[in-house]
């Protein structure tokens, strides 16, 4: 997994927590623990776009699905990336 930069701390924290949970076989909870919520509420970000985060950024790791069209070029890149992945190892 690779990450970029310049994103607000709520999105980054929520995203990486969800990624690591998924990679390690953990279910993503519907709501974060009270301790995690305190950490998320204590974060600050000085850019205008992050000064007033939505409430769900403090309480969940998952955003609501956004239905819509996925551009053809994005679909091609995703299919190519998935095609090149090694097959999962058989469970022993």
CSV table of N, CA and C in Angstrom, one decimal, residues 43-75:
chain,number,residue,atom,x,y,z
A,43,UNK,N,-7.5,16.2,16.7
A,43,UNK,CA,-6.7,16.6,15.6
A,43,UNK,C,-7.0,18.0,15.2
A,44,UNK,N,-6.0,18.7,14.6
A,44,UNK,CA,-6.3,20.0,14.0
A,44,UNK,C,-5.6,20.1,12.7
A,45,UNK,N,-6.1,21.0,11.9
A,45,UNK,CA,-5.6,21.2,10.5
A,45,UNK,C,-5.9,22.6,10.1
A,46,UNK,N,-4.8,23.3,9.7
A,46,UNK,CA,-4.9,24.7,9.5
A,46,UNK,C,-5.4,25.1,8.1
A,47,UNK,N,-5.5,24.2,7.2
A,47,UNK,CA,-6.1,24.6,5.9
A,47,UNK,C,-7.6,24.8,5.9
A,48,UNK,N,-8.1,25.7,5.2
A,48,UNK,CA,-9.5,26.0,5.2
A,48,UNK,C,-10.4,24.8,5.0
A,49,UNK,N,-10.0,23.9,4.1
A,49,UNK,CA,-10.9,22.8,3.8
A,49,UNK,C,-11.0,21.8,5.0
A,50,UNK,N,-10.1,21.9,6.0
A,50,UNK,CA,-10.2,21.0,7.1
A,50,UNK,C,-10.6,21.6,8.4
A,51,UNK,N,-11.0,22.8,8.4
A,51,UNK,CA,-11.3,23.5,9.7
A,51,UNK,C,-12.7,23.1,10.3
A,52,UNK,N,-13.6,22.5,9.5
A,52,UNK,CA,-14.9,22.2,10.0
A,52,UNK,C,-15.3,20.8,9.4
A,53,UNK,N,-14.6,19.7,9.9
A,53,UNK,CA,-14.8,18.4,9.3
A,53,UNK,C,-16.2,17.9,9.7
A,54,UNK,N,-16.8,17.1,8.8
A,54,UNK,CA,-18.1,16.5,9.2
A,54,UNK,C,-18.1,15.6,10.4
A,55,UNK,N,-19.2,15.5,11.1
A,55,UNK,CA,-19.3,14.7,12.3
A,55,UNK,C,-18.8,13.3,12.1
A,56,UNK,N,-19.2,12.6,11.0
A,56,UNK,CA,-18.8,11.2,10.8
A,56,UNK,C,-17.3,11.0,10.7
A,57,UNK,N,-16.5,12.0,10.5
A,57,UNK,CA,-15.1,11.8,10.4
A,57,UNK,C,-14.5,11.5,11.8
A,58,UNK,N,-15.3,11.9,12.9
A,58,UNK,CA,-14.8,11.6,14.2
A,58,UNK,C,-15.3,10.3,14.8
A,59,UNK,N,-16.3,9.7,14.1
A,59,UNK,CA,-16.9,8.5,14.7
A,59,UNK,C,-16.9,7.2,13.9
A,60,UNK,N,-16.5,7.3,12.6
A,60,UNK,CA,-16.5,6.2,11.7
A,60,UNK,C,-15.2,6.1,10.9
A,61,UNK,N,-14.9,4.9,10.4
A,61,UNK,CA,-13.8,4.8,9.5
A,61,UNK,C,-14.2,4.7,8.0
A,62,UNK,N,-15.5,4.4,7.9
A,62,UNK,CA,-16.1,4.3,6.5
A,62,UNK,C,-16.9,5.5,6.1
A,63,UNK,N,-16.8,5.9,4.9
A,63,UNK,CA,-17.7,6.9,4.4
A,63,UNK,C,-18.8,6.2,3.7
A,64,UNK,N,-19.9,6.8,3.5
A,64,UNK,CA,-21.1,6.3,2.8
A,64,UNK,C,-20.7,6.1,1.3
A,65,UNK,N,-21.1,5.0,0.7
A,65,UNK,CA,-20.8,4.8,-0.7
A,65,UNK,C,-21.2,5.9,-1.6
A,66,UNK,N,-20.4,6.2,-2.5
A,66,UNK,CA,-20.8,7.2,-3.5
A,66,UNK,C,-21.1,6.5,-4.8
A,67,UNK,N,-22.3,6.4,-5.2
A,67,UNK,CA,-22.7,5.7,-6.4
A,67,UNK,C,-22.4,6.6,-7.6
A,68,UNK,N,-22.0,6.1,-8.7
A,68,UNK,CA,-21.8,6.9,-9.9
A,68,UNK,C,-21.0,6.1,-10.9
A,69,UNK,N,-20.8,6.8,-12.0
A,69,UNK,CA,-20.0,6.2,-13.1
A,69,UNK,C,-18.5,6.3,-12.8
A,70,UNK,N,-17.8,5.2,-13.0
A,70,UNK,CA,-16.3,5.2,-12.9
A,70,UNK,C,-15.8,5.4,-14.3
A,71,UNK,N,-14.9,6.4,-14.5
A,71,UNK,CA,-14.4,6.6,-15.8
A,71,UNK,C,-13.7,5.4,-16.4
A,72,UNK,N,-13.8,5.2,-17.7
A,72,UNK,CA,-13.2,4.1,-18.4
A,72,UNK,C,-11.7,4.0,-18.1
A,73,UNK,N,-11.0,5.1,-18.1
A,73,UNK,CA,-9.6,5.0,-17.9
A,73,UNK,C,-9.3,4.5,-16.5
A,74,UNK,N,-10.1,4.8,-15.5
A,74,UNK,CA,-9.9,4.3,-14.2
A,74,UNK,C,-10.2,2.8,-14.1
A,75,UNK,N,-11.2,2.4,-14.8
A,75,UNK,CA,-11.6,1.0,-14.8
A,75,UNK,C,-10.4,0.2,-15.5
